[in-house]
Amino acid sequence: MKKFIVSSLISFLLVFVCIIGVSYNFYKHILDGYIDKRIENTVYVNNLSTSDAISSQIDYNIMALNAFYNTYHDRTLKDLNKNINDVELINCENIIFGEIKNSNLILETSTHKIKGGFSLSNFTYEKFSVIDLTDAFTDCDLGKCAIFFFNDNRVAIVRADEFLMPIFSMRREYEPDAFLINKNGYIYFQNGKETGDYFYDDYLSSVSTNSDKEKLIDMIINGSEGVDNSYYVRGQRCYLTYNKIVINEQSEYFYLISVFYKEKLVGFEKSLIIPLVLLLTILSLILVVGLAVLFGVCFKKNEDIQSSRLSLYYSKPYIFRVNKKGKIIYRNSAFKKLNIDWNSYKNIMDFDCYCDGNILENIEKNNHFMIHLVDLSGKNIVINLVSLKIGFNNYIIGDDVTKQYEEMNYAVKRISYDEITHLPTKEVLLKDLEKHLEKVNTSLKNGIKIESSLVVFCIDSLERYARIFGNKMINKLVLNFVKLVSELLKEDMILYCLSKDKFAVLFKNLETYNDVISWLNNLKNTLKKPIEIDANALIIRCHSGIFNIEMEKYDGLDNNSICEYAEIAFEKAKGLNVSDYIIYDISLGKLIKKEQLMEEDLRKAIKKGELIVYIQPQCDASNRKIIGFEALVRWNNPKYINDSPQHFIELAEKNNMIIPIGKIIIRQALQIAKKLEGQGITISINVSPAQLIQDGFVTQMIGMTEEEKVNPNMIALEITETFLVQNIKLMAEKMKVLKKHGFIIHLDDFGTGYSSMLYLKDLPIDAIKIDKEFIKYINTDKSSRIIVSKIISLAISLDMKIIAEGVEDEKQYQFLKKNGCEVIQGFLISKAVPYEDALELIEKYNYKK
């Protein structure tokens, strides 16, 4: 007990000293940094709110003036100035209108020539600018500095101090020096003083060192925002705050820079130190009292622990005593009642023990350990034990934990084996890889190379299937998939389940790494045939990542990095969608760079007009006359001539570029439709999920059709079935509105999402397009022929047109025609071609027969 008191006092004293030290450092930190941080936050928020107010005021006035110009677009300057009260502007009570013509600023009563050294072209392409009138025009008496709002060749002018000072006056309590500058540091406006001085040459000349000035200018040029407290102006420390003033639809931006003097701000902040010091003092006193109370409680609890320890000793059901050699010299009655052969257990070493190290050492150290017994009936018994040294003997006291042990084993099994597939999980894979790497390294030391690989692959679109069919059916699909994969496994191949839709195969002993690719090709061929689950034929596709385990090629290769590299290759194969598999290599990073470069080039392509529409003919199956075209986007760039359009479309969807690309496709498709007006030919346009979800898409579609003067009856909108299933309620109203305005609605990729008969009946769908994956195998696969014929029968019964895409040979065409398919599309007729070539196809199929 005495030892406990001494150790406890020392511990509490050390804790108290540490806390006092931390408190002191915390107090010092507050003294040194707290005030600066609060001031920096205060001035930054103040400057940001002011810059936002200026930006909002400018944007509002630009919008109001645009509306005013739209109303009076053909009026004279005199009429504009006369009707100025019809537009509500902020801080522009004395605004006047003018025009820029022939290097002159023309006002209602005067004309001012633009000075030769001033280029107004640097400003007129933007909506807003601040201009020094004395530098820009001759004999202009509107003040030194003015705000210009541009609209083509017309301009609205207001004095800068009238426009800006009402906003600056809101910050009188801090009295900052405020500057409106451009990104090159040119001052346009300073607290009511109209100036044209260069910010860093004149004003900052008294601030600090040249390096500080250069740092500030670099931050402004790079478009940074922030606050810096390392400057001195006129011998006073100041906080220099800079925020951008960004105007919508304008590439050029301005900066609002404010200089707040510390002595005008710090008084209020200093007043916070006194209560903080008092608070720290009170907390220290509370801490001392709390530690004292805690010590008393712990002292009392120690007595309770000692009493409980004795009580625990006497209440344990199993007790036996052993000597230093482990011989059992005593067993209590509870132990004797166990139905076991005691002649087999005379020494503690005779038990099947679970412990770290030697059991006698664990007893001497009073460590916990477990023993395993089998009674005469064959029942397993697990007892958790702890030793208690009394005198020269060790008493072993234990509890029956058989139930808990079995539950733990069950939990371990659940972690190690997937509940649905009963395949080993990633935990097991990591352990197997660790053992395999030991074998590989040993073989390498003996001059023998073992070739092995890890392949990670998944069931594509399993989540989509789950949303349609439910988990019960998906479990059946996964089990069928696992069965197919297992049938392809050979010796030294182990299949693992990493997640519900992701799996891995460890190839331990390969003759060559190409055997892995051959195995994946076999898997691909096996999966070409649809898997039938509850009368549904589901097509499965896999993407795979391969990592060849080459110890000599990678430094520090371990089980975790092997899994990581295989996963990276898998994600690339899945994300890029250019191959069914990708092999990880040190140069895999090049794929990332290529994708980043493609993204950058695609953004430029949108602006440069490199994206063009090709059209693929759709023919009447009865006479092969062209009755429609599908608009397909192509990228007119030699760098990506060999890349699939699907590649950059998926990249555009991932990087929020699909909306502007969609507008380009729609606009060009409508123009083609206008050219083909009167020939009875429709143009089909694929609509992406992002476009459909977009607010205002329906209005935009109707508006663009009216702009191009195209009859909506010539336009078919192709909506992907899978997306429709996921968003049925959202899409239903949009489709009905489009249908009401005359647009034709096609359901694209039918069969891949396994449509519900309910929405086929209720939604305004005019035609169903059979996915090309089904058409591809109708010559060789019975299931595909059955599916296609059933889809055609369904469409006919619902009075819908049926379109088959991907028709490539005469045999496919004859099958579709025989079964009642009305429209065919594919290479049998033509690939997608430019508009000029499409005219030749129309001549060939419609007029030369």
XYZ file of N, CA and C in Angstrom, residues 452-648:
591
model
N 4.902 -15.710 -61.146
C 3.561 -15.710 -60.545
C 2.918 -14.361 -60.789
N 1.594 -14.326 -60.699
C 0.839 -13.099 -60.978
C -0.381 -13.026 -60.080
N -0.833 -11.795 -59.884
C -2.107 -11.550 -59.206
C -3.010 -10.784 -60.162
N -4.231 -11.310 -60.347
C -5.212 -10.669 -61.229
C -6.408 -10.238 -60.394
N -6.792 -8.975 -60.525
C -7.995 -8.446 -59.869
C -9.017 -8.125 -60.962
N -10.244 -8.622 -60.807
C -11.276 -8.369 -61.816
C -12.632 -8.225 -61.131
N -13.603 -7.740 -61.861
C -14.915 -7.496 -61.255
C -16.032 -7.837 -62.240
N -17.241 -7.918 -61.697
C -18.446 -8.043 -62.527
C -18.920 -6.628 -62.811
N -18.782 -6.170 -64.053
C -19.207 -4.814 -64.400
C -20.710 -4.651 -64.206
N -21.086 -3.458 -63.739
C -22.503 -3.044 -63.635
C -23.306 -3.903 -62.680
N -22.654 -4.536 -61.682
C -23.414 -5.353 -60.734
C -24.358 -4.487 -59.906
N -23.918 -3.286 -59.541
C -24.788 -2.393 -58.770
C -26.024 -2.022 -59.570
N -25.854 -1.818 -60.866
C -27.007 -1.487 -61.718
C -27.992 -2.644 -61.738
N -27.491 -3.871 -61.892
C -28.357 -5.037 -61.861
C -29.061 -5.156 -60.518
N -28.343 -4.848 -59.435
C -28.919 -4.959 -58.095
C -30.105 -4.025 -57.928
N -29.979 -2.798 -58.477
C -31.085 -1.843 -58.362
C -32.307 -2.319 -59.132
N -32.071 -3.073 -60.201
C -33.193 -3.521 -61.033
C -33.823 -4.793 -60.474
N -32.974 -5.784 -60.126
C -33.487 -7.106 -59.786
C -33.501 -7.416 -58.289
N -32.748 -6.649 -57.489
C -32.718 -6.934 -56.062
C -31.554 -7.846 -55.691
N -31.207 -7.853 -54.405
C -30.016 -8.560 -53.933
C -30.141 -10.084 -54.041
N -31.341 -10.602 -53.866
C -31.502 -12.054 -53.880
C -31.092 -12.634 -55.229
N -31.538 -11.989 -56.298
C -31.199 -12.479 -57.626
C -29.723 -12.224 -57.940
N -29.193 -11.111 -57.432
C -27.791 -10.781 -57.669
C -26.891 -11.798 -56.989
N -27.297 -12.275 -55.813
C -26.510 -13.320 -55.139
C -26.410 -14.573 -56.012
N -27.520 -14.907 -56.675
C -27.508 -16.063 -57.586
C -26.562 -15.815 -58.759
N -26.589 -14.563 -59.264
C -25.710 -14.216 -60.381
C -24.240 -14.353 -59.968
N -23.908 -13.843 -58.761
C -22.525 -13.917 -58.283
C -22.091 -15.374 -58.129
N -22.978 -16.221 -57.573
C -22.634 -17.635 -57.385
C -22.426 -18.334 -58.726
N -23.255 -17.998 -59.713
C -23.067 -18.578 -61.048
C -21.757 -18.125 -61.662
N -21.442 -16.844 -61.464
C -20.180 -16.308 -61.982
C -18.990 -17.008 -61.328
N -19.045 -17.168 -60.005
C -17.965 -17.843 -59.287
C -17.805 -19.281 -59.780
N -18.928 -19.938 -60.052
C -18.875 -21.310 -60.553
C -18.158 -21.366 -61.907
N -18.486 -20.405 -62.807
C -17.850 -20.373 -64.126
C -16.348 -20.136 -64.010
N -15.975 -19.195 -63.115
C -14.554 -18.894 -62.934
C -13.831 -20.086 -62.327
N -14.461 -20.730 -61.332
C -13.828 -21.874 -60.654
C -13.567 -23.020 -61.617
N -14.454 -23.200 -62.590
C -14.270 -24.278 -63.566
C -13.055 -24.051 -64.450
N -12.601 -22.789 -64.531
C -11.438 -22.482 -65.350
C -10.131 -22.557 -64.570
N -10.227 -22.699 -63.238
C -9.029 -22.722 -62.401
C -8.275 -24.035 -62.571
N -6.961 -23.930 -62.538
C -6.099 -25.102 -62.598
C -5.276 -25.170 -61.318
N -4.370 -26.118 -61.280
C -3.508 -26.269 -60.112
C -2.682 -24.992 -59.913
N -2.476 -24.630 -58.641
C -1.721 -23.425 -58.263
C -2.433 -22.146 -58.680
N -3.768 -22.203 -58.846
C -4.572 -21.004 -59.043
C -5.588 -20.937 -57.903
N -5.649 -19.808 -57.197
C -6.561 -19.659 -56.059
C -7.450 -18.455 -56.308
N -8.755 -18.655 -56.140
C -9.742 -17.591 -56.346
C -10.120 -16.987 -54.996
N -10.159 -15.636 -54.930
C -10.508 -14.905 -53.707
C -11.654 -13.944 -54.012
N -12.429 -13.649 -52.976
C -13.516 -12.668 -53.098
C -13.107 -11.422 -52.314
N -12.868 -10.310 -53.025
C -12.436 -9.074 -52.376
C -13.621 -8.217 -51.937
N -14.716 -8.285 -52.670
C -15.962 -7.595 -52.313
C -17.078 -8.284 -53.080
N -18.280 -7.752 -53.009
C -19.411 -8.434 -53.628
C -19.230 -8.616 -55.125
N -18.583 -7.623 -55.790
C -18.435 -7.705 -57.242
C -16.983 -7.786 -57.699
N -16.052 -7.856 -56.748
C -14.634 -7.846 -57.109
C -13.949 -9.126 -56.623
N -13.116 -9.709 -57.484
C -12.460 -10.980 -57.183
C -10.986 -10.894 -57.565
N -10.239 -11.882 -57.121
C -8.819 -11.952 -57.457
C -8.426 -13.413 -57.647
N -7.462 -13.633 -58.527
C -6.888 -14.969 -58.717
C -5.376 -14.853 -58.570
N -4.821 -15.702 -57.706
C -3.376 -15.760 -57.527
C -2.837 -16.935 -58.338
N -1.988 -16.624 -59.313
C -1.332 -17.641 -60.129
C 0.051 -17.884 -59.528
N 0.237 -19.024 -58.883
C 1.469 -19.242 -58.113
C 2.642 -19.703 -58.964
N 2.412 -20.596 -59.900
C 3.511 -21.149 -60.699
C 3.124 -21.127 -62.170
N 3.663 -20.143 -62.903
C 3.343 -19.984 -64.317
C 4.526 -20.430 -65.171
N 4.209 -21.014 -66.306
C 5.272 -21.304 -67.261
C 5.722 -20.010 -67.935
N 4.762 -19.143 -68.204
C 5.048 -17.827 -68.776
C 3.932 -16.879 -68.365
N 4.242 -15.596 -68.275
C 3.233 -14.613 -67.866
C 2.093 -14.521 -68.875
N 2.322 -14.918 -70.101
C 1.263 -14.887 -71.118
C 0.144 -15.871 -70.801
N 0.421 -16.857 -69.917
C -0.630 -17.802 -69.526
C -1.779 -17.088 -68.831
N -1.460 -15.986 -68.126
C -2.510 -15.215 -67.449
C -3.448 -14.596 -68.475
N -2.878 -14.020 -69.529
C -3.708 -13.400 -70.576
C -4.554 -14.460 -71.277
N -3.977 -15.631 -71.513
C -4.742 -16.722 -72.140
C -5.911 -17.123 -71.252
N -5.653 -17.166 -69.931
C -6.730 -17.528 -68.998
C -7.845 -16.487 -69.018
N -7.469 -15.199 -69.060
C -8.476 -14.130 -69.103
C -9.260 -14.177 -70.407
N -8.601 -14.515 -71.500
C -9.322 -14.642 -72.779
C -10.321 -15.796 -72.728
N -9.940 -16.902 -72.059
C -10.881 -18.014 -71.879
C -12.087 -17.575 -71.060
N -11.814 -16.777 -70.011
C -12.908 -16.264 -69.184
C -13.824 -15.364 -70.008
N -13.218 -14.512 -70.843
C -14.010 -13.614 -71.683
C -14.907 -14.408 -72.634
N -14.361 -15.442 -73.252
C -15.148 -16.270 -74.166
C -16.265 -17.000 -73.436
N -15.967 -17.438 -72.200
C -16.991 -18.126 -71.401
C -18.156 -17.197 -71.083
N -17.837 -15.914 -70.845
C -18.863 -14.957 -70.435
C -19.623 -14.361 -71.614
N -19.244 -14.721 -72.847
C -19.987 -14.199 -73.995
C -21.425 -14.706 -74.003
N -21.606 -15.921 -73.505
C -22.954 -16.479 -73.444
C -23.668 -15.928 -72.216
N -24.870 -15.368 -72.377
C -25.589 -14.801 -71.229
C -25.836 -15.848 -70.141
N -25.814 -15.390 -68.896
C -26.111 -16.251 -67.749
C -27.601 -16.140 -67.449
N -28.290 -17.264 -67.421
C -29.736 -17.253 -67.186
C -30.019 -17.388 -65.697
N -30.712 -16.381 -65.155
C -31.105 -16.356 -63.741
C -32.600 -16.043 -63.684
N -33.366 -16.977 -63.193
C -34.815 -16.772 -63.042
C -35.437 -16.245 -64.336
N -35.158 -16.916 -65.451
C -35.720 -16.593 -66.766
C -35.218 -15.273 -67.318
N -34.157 -14.707 -66.725
C -33.532 -13.499 -67.246
C -32.144 -13.858 -67.761
N -31.837 -13.423 -68.970
C -30.509 -13.681 -69.554
C -29.647 -12.447 -69.336
N -28.648 -12.578 -68.496
C -27.797 -11.442 -68.123
C -26.420 -11.598 -68.769
N -25.974 -10.496 -69.379
C -24.652 -10.482 -69.985
C -23.662 -9.884 -68.990
N -22.534 -10.563 -68.806
C -21.508 -10.106 -67.865
C -20.237 -9.781 -68.634
N -19.642 -8.651 -68.259
C -18.337 -8.292 -68.793
C -17.403 -7.984 -67.634
N -16.145 -8.320 -67.799
C -15.166 -8.106 -66.736
C -14.047 -7.188 -67.217
N -13.582 -6.330 -66.304
C -12.335 -5.602 -66.493
C -11.328 -6.144 -65.490
N -10.078 -6.291 -65.927
C -9.080 -6.949 -65.080
C -7.802 -6.128 -65.008
N -7.168 -6.217 -63.839
C -5.848 -5.634 -63.635
C -4.861 -6.736 -63.306
N -3.724 -6.760 -64.002
C -2.734 -7.827 -63.829
C -1.460 -7.234 -63.241
N -0.947 -7.903 -62.203
C 0.377 -7.540 -61.693
C 1.239 -8.782 -61.680
N 2.295 -8.763 -62.494
C 3.254 -9.860 -62.533
C 4.270 -9.671 -61.411
N 4.394 -10.664 -60.539
C 5.226 -10.555 -59.335
C 6.679 -10.824 -59.726
N 7.402 -9.739 -59.992
C 8.806 -9.824 -60.383
C 9.640 -9.131 -59.306
N 10.193 -9.903 -58.392
C 10.905 -9.360 -57.245
C 12.108 -8.527 -57.665
N 12.781 -8.941 -58.734
C 13.993 -8.243 -59.167
C 13.674 -6.896 -59.809
N 12.419 -6.666 -60.168
C 12.032 -5.457 -60.892
C 11.553 -4.350 -59.955
N 10.975 -4.744 -58.793
C 10.397 -3.776 -57.869
C 11.105 -3.859 -56.526
N 11.547 -2.729 -55.999
C 12.186 -2.689 -54.692
C 11.118 -2.683 -53.597
N 11.402 -3.454 -52.531
C 10.502 -3.447 -51.376
C 9.127 -4.008 -51.649
N 9.039 -4.966 -52.565
C 7.739 -5.537 -52.908
C 7.235 -6.420 -51.765
N 6.008 -6.159 -51.298
C 5.416 -6.991 -50.258
C 3.973 -7.311 -50.626
N 3.274 -8.022 -49.736
C 1.917 -8.462 -50.054
C 0.963 -7.291 -50.282
N 1.099 -6.239 -49.481
C 0.201 -5.098 -49.628
C 0.444 -4.352 -50.941
N 1.729 -4.175 -51.302
C 2.013 -3.452 -52.543
C 1.588 -4.253 -53.768
N 1.674 -5.586 -53.691
C 1.210 -6.418 -54.812
C -0.285 -6.195 -55.045
N -1.048 -6.241 -53.947
C -2.501 -5.988 -54.065
C -2.766 -4.575 -54.587
N -1.998 -3.623 -54.080
C -2.193 -2.232 -54.496
C -1.930 -2.059 -55.986
N -0.827 -2.643 -56.499
C -0.491 -2.493 -57.916
C -1.533 -3.180 -58.806
N -2.005 -4.362 -58.376
C -3.040 -5.046 -59.147
C -4.331 -4.225 -59.173
N -4.666 -3.602 -58.024
C -5.871 -2.762 -57.949
C -5.724 -1.538 -58.852
N -4.517 -0.934 -58.889
C -4.297 0.240 -59.749
C -4.518 -0.131 -61.213
N -3.952 -1.274 -61.626
C -4.145 -1.723 -63.013
C -5.618 -1.986 -63.283
N -6.317 -2.583 -62.309
C -7.754 -2.852 -62.454
C -8.542 -1.557 -62.626
N -8.276 -0.566 -61.759
C -8.999 0.700 -61.836
C -8.755 1.393 -63.171
N -7.515 1.291 -63.698
C -7.222 1.901 -64.986
C -7.991 1.203 -66.110
N -8.029 -0.130 -66.052
C -8.766 -0.876 -67.072
C -10.244 -0.532 -67.027
N -10.768 -0.367 -65.833
C -12.189 -0.051 -65.666
C -12.491 1.389 -66.041
N -11.585 2.311 -65.642
C -11.831 3.729 -65.878
C -11.598 4.164 -67.300
N -10.510 3.651 -67.936
C -10.210 4.072 -69.298
C -11.098 3.391 -70.325
N -11.563 2.171 -70.006
C -12.498 1.431 -70.861
C -11.947 1.209 -72.268
N -10.603 1.105 -72.388
C -10.011 0.858 -73.702
C -9.604 -0.593 -73.878
N -9.622 -1.371 -72.817
C -9.216 -2.769 -72.894
C -9.891 -3.535 -71.774
N -10.021 -4.865 -71.983
C -10.598 -5.689 -70.931
C -9.623 -5.886 -69.785
N -8.334 -5.700 -70.046
C -7.341 -5.847 -68.982
C -6.185 -4.883 -69.212
N -5.509 -4.555 -68.113
C -4.297 -3.743 -68.168
C -3.255 -4.397 -67.272
N -2.033 -4.516 -67.771
C -0.933 -5.092 -66.997
C -0.175 -3.952 -66.328
N -0.013 -4.062 -65.011
C 0.693 -3.007 -64.285
C 2.166 -3.023 -64.671
N 2.695 -1.840 -64.889
C 4.118 -1.700 -65.187
C 4.586 -0.406 -64.540
N 5.888 -0.269 -64.392
C 6.429 0.953 -63.787
C 5.990 2.177 -64.576
N 5.800 2.012 -65.868
C 5.410 3.129 -66.730
C 3.906 3.322 -66.808
N 3.153 2.683 -65.914
C 1.693 2.831 -65.957
C 1.278 4.284 -65.761
N 2.130 5.066 -65.084
C 1.822 6.480 -64.885
C 1.631 7.231 -66.185
N 2.195 6.676 -67.285
C 2.015 7.331 -68.579
C 0.557 7.357 -68.996
N -0.201 6.342 -68.576
C -1.639 6.334 -68.888
C -2.336 7.503 -68.229
N -1.900 7.801 -66.991
C -2.490 8.926 -66.272
C -2.171 10.222 -67.004
N -0.900 10.370 -67.441
C -0.508 11.583 -68.138
C -1.272 11.725 -69.447
N -1.483 10.596 -70.148
C -2.208 10.656 -71.412
C -3.648 11.097 -71.184
N -4.267 10.577 -70.126
C -5.649 10.956 -69.832
C -5.723 12.434 -69.459
N -4.744 12.922 -68.677
C -4.732 14.327 -68.311
C -4.538 15.202 -69.542
N -3.651 14.769 -70.459
C -3.426 15.524 -71.686
C -4.670 15.534 -72.556
N -5.354 14.376 -72.634
C -6.577 14.309 -73.426
C -7.630 15.248 -72.846
N -7.724 15.299 -71.518
C -8.691 16.196 -70.879
C -8.414 17.646 -71.256
N -7.126 18.039 -71.201
C -6.752 19.409 -71.557
C -7.047 19.694 -73.026
N -6.708 18.743 -73.905
C -6.965 18.925 -75.338
C -8.456 18.975 -75.641
N -9.239 18.191 -74.875
C -10.686 18.168 -75.106
C -11.309 19.515 -74.756
N -10.807 20.149 -73.695
C -11.310 21.484 -73.351
C -11.002 22.473 -74.479
N -9.797 22.353 -75.051
C -9.444 23.230 -76.163
C -10.291 22.911 -77.397
N -10.565 21.613 -77.611
C -11.348 21.198 -78.780
C -12.746 21.801 -78.760
N -13.322 21.925 -77.573
C -14.663 22.515 -77.450
C -14.646 23.964 -77.928
N -13.576 24.685 -77.550
C -13.476 26.091 -77.938
C -13.107 26.249 -79.416
N -12.256 25.351 -79.932
C -11.771 25.475 -81.310
C -12.739 24.894 -82.336
N -13.769 24.195 -81.895
C -14.715 23.609 -82.840
C -14.202 22.345 -83.504
N -13.369 21.569 -82.793
C -12.837 20.336 -83.358
C -13.835 19.187 -83.298
N -14.884 19.332 -82.496
C -15.877 18.260 -82.366
C -16.930 18.418 -83.458
N -17.051 17.384 -84.280
C -17.977 17.445 -85.415
C -18.907 16.241 -85.368
N -20.022 16.354 -86.062
C -21.032 15.291 -86.079
C -20.935 14.509 -87.380
N -20.803 13.176 -87.259
C -20.969 12.249 -88.368
C -22.347 11.611 -88.212
N -22.903 11.094 -89.296
C -24.233 10.483 -89.203
C -24.197 9.077 -89.813
N -24.855 8.133 -89.121
C -24.920 6.747 -89.590
C -26.348 6.443 -90.025
N -26.529 5.893 -91.237
C -27.887 5.704 -91.768
C -28.666 4.621 -91.042
N -29.987 4.825 -90.979
C -30.942 3.839 -90.486
C -31.893 3.539 -91.653
N -31.988 2.235 -92.002
C -32.733 1.862 -93.217
C -33.986 1.069 -92.899
N -34.989 1.270 -93.743
C -36.206 0.462 -93.673
C -35.813 -0.971 -94.034
N -36.108 -1.915 -93.138
C -35.693 -3.305 -93.353
C -36.386 -3.934 -94.562
N -37.527 -3.416 -94.956
C -38.267 -4.038 -96.060
C -37.676 -3.701 -97.429
N -37.121 -2.479 -97.584
C -36.616 -2.082 -98.903
C -35.232 -1.429 -98.862
N -34.646 -1.337 -97.681
C -33.312 -0.758 -97.470
C -33.225 0.711 -97.864
N -34.319 1.404 -97.849
C -34.277 2.848 -98.073
C -33.911 3.548 -96.765
N -33.109 4.588 -96.893
C -32.694 5.340 -95.699
C -33.853 6.194 -95.214
N -34.233 5.978 -93.955
C -35.340 6.761 -93.373
C -34.864 7.619 -92.204
N -33.598 7.468 -91.831
C -33.094 8.269 -90.719
C -31.589 8.153 -90.586
N -31.011 9.037 -89.777
C -29.592 9.004 -89.448
C -29.430 9.183 -87.940
N -28.413 8.514 -87.369
C -28.058 8.759 -85.966
C -26.837 9.670 -85.924
N -26.937 10.769 -85.160
C -25.836 11.721 -85.036
C -24.812 11.196 -84.036
N -23.563 11.072 -84.479
C -22.476 10.562 -83.636
C -21.321 11.550 -83.670
N -20.784 11.870 -82.504
C -19.716 12.864 -82.417
C -18.375 12.242 -82.777
N -17.539 13.020 -83.467
C -16.178 12.616 -83.786
C -15.244 13.780 -83.452
N -14.015 13.430 -83.069
C -13.015 14.446 -82.691
C -12.047 14.607 -83.850
N -12.106 15.755 -84.497
C -11.269 16.029 -85.659
C -9.880 16.486 -85.210
N -9.101 15.539 -84.665
C -7.754 15.827 -84.179
C -6.882 14.609 -84.485
N -5.828 14.750 -85.304
C -5.000 13.588 -85.686
C -4.394 12.859 -84.496
N -4.192 13.573 -83.395
C -3.569 12.957 -82.219
C -4.434 11.830 -81.658
N -5.765 11.953 -81.815
C -6.674 10.973 -81.220
C -7.465 10.206 -82.280
N -6.877 10.079 -83.450
C -7.579 9.436 -84.563
C -7.877 7.972 -84.272
N -7.004 7.325 -83.458
C -7.191 5.898 -83.180
C -7.961 5.640 -81.887
N -8.316 6.690 -81.163
C -9.052 6.527 -79.912
C -10.552 6.417 -80.185
N -11.189 5.519 -79.437
C -12.641 5.359 -79.577
C -13.359 6.617 -79.089
N -14.390 7.077 -79.817
C -15.164 8.234 -79.331
C -15.729 7.998 -77.937
N -16.039 6.716 -77.629
C -16.568 6.400 -76.302
C -15.575 6.794 -75.210
N -14.283 6.739 -75.541
C -13.237 7.075 -74.567
C -13.345 8.534 -74.145
N -13.350 9.458 -75.130
C -13.379 10.865 -74.731
C -14.778 11.299 -74.261
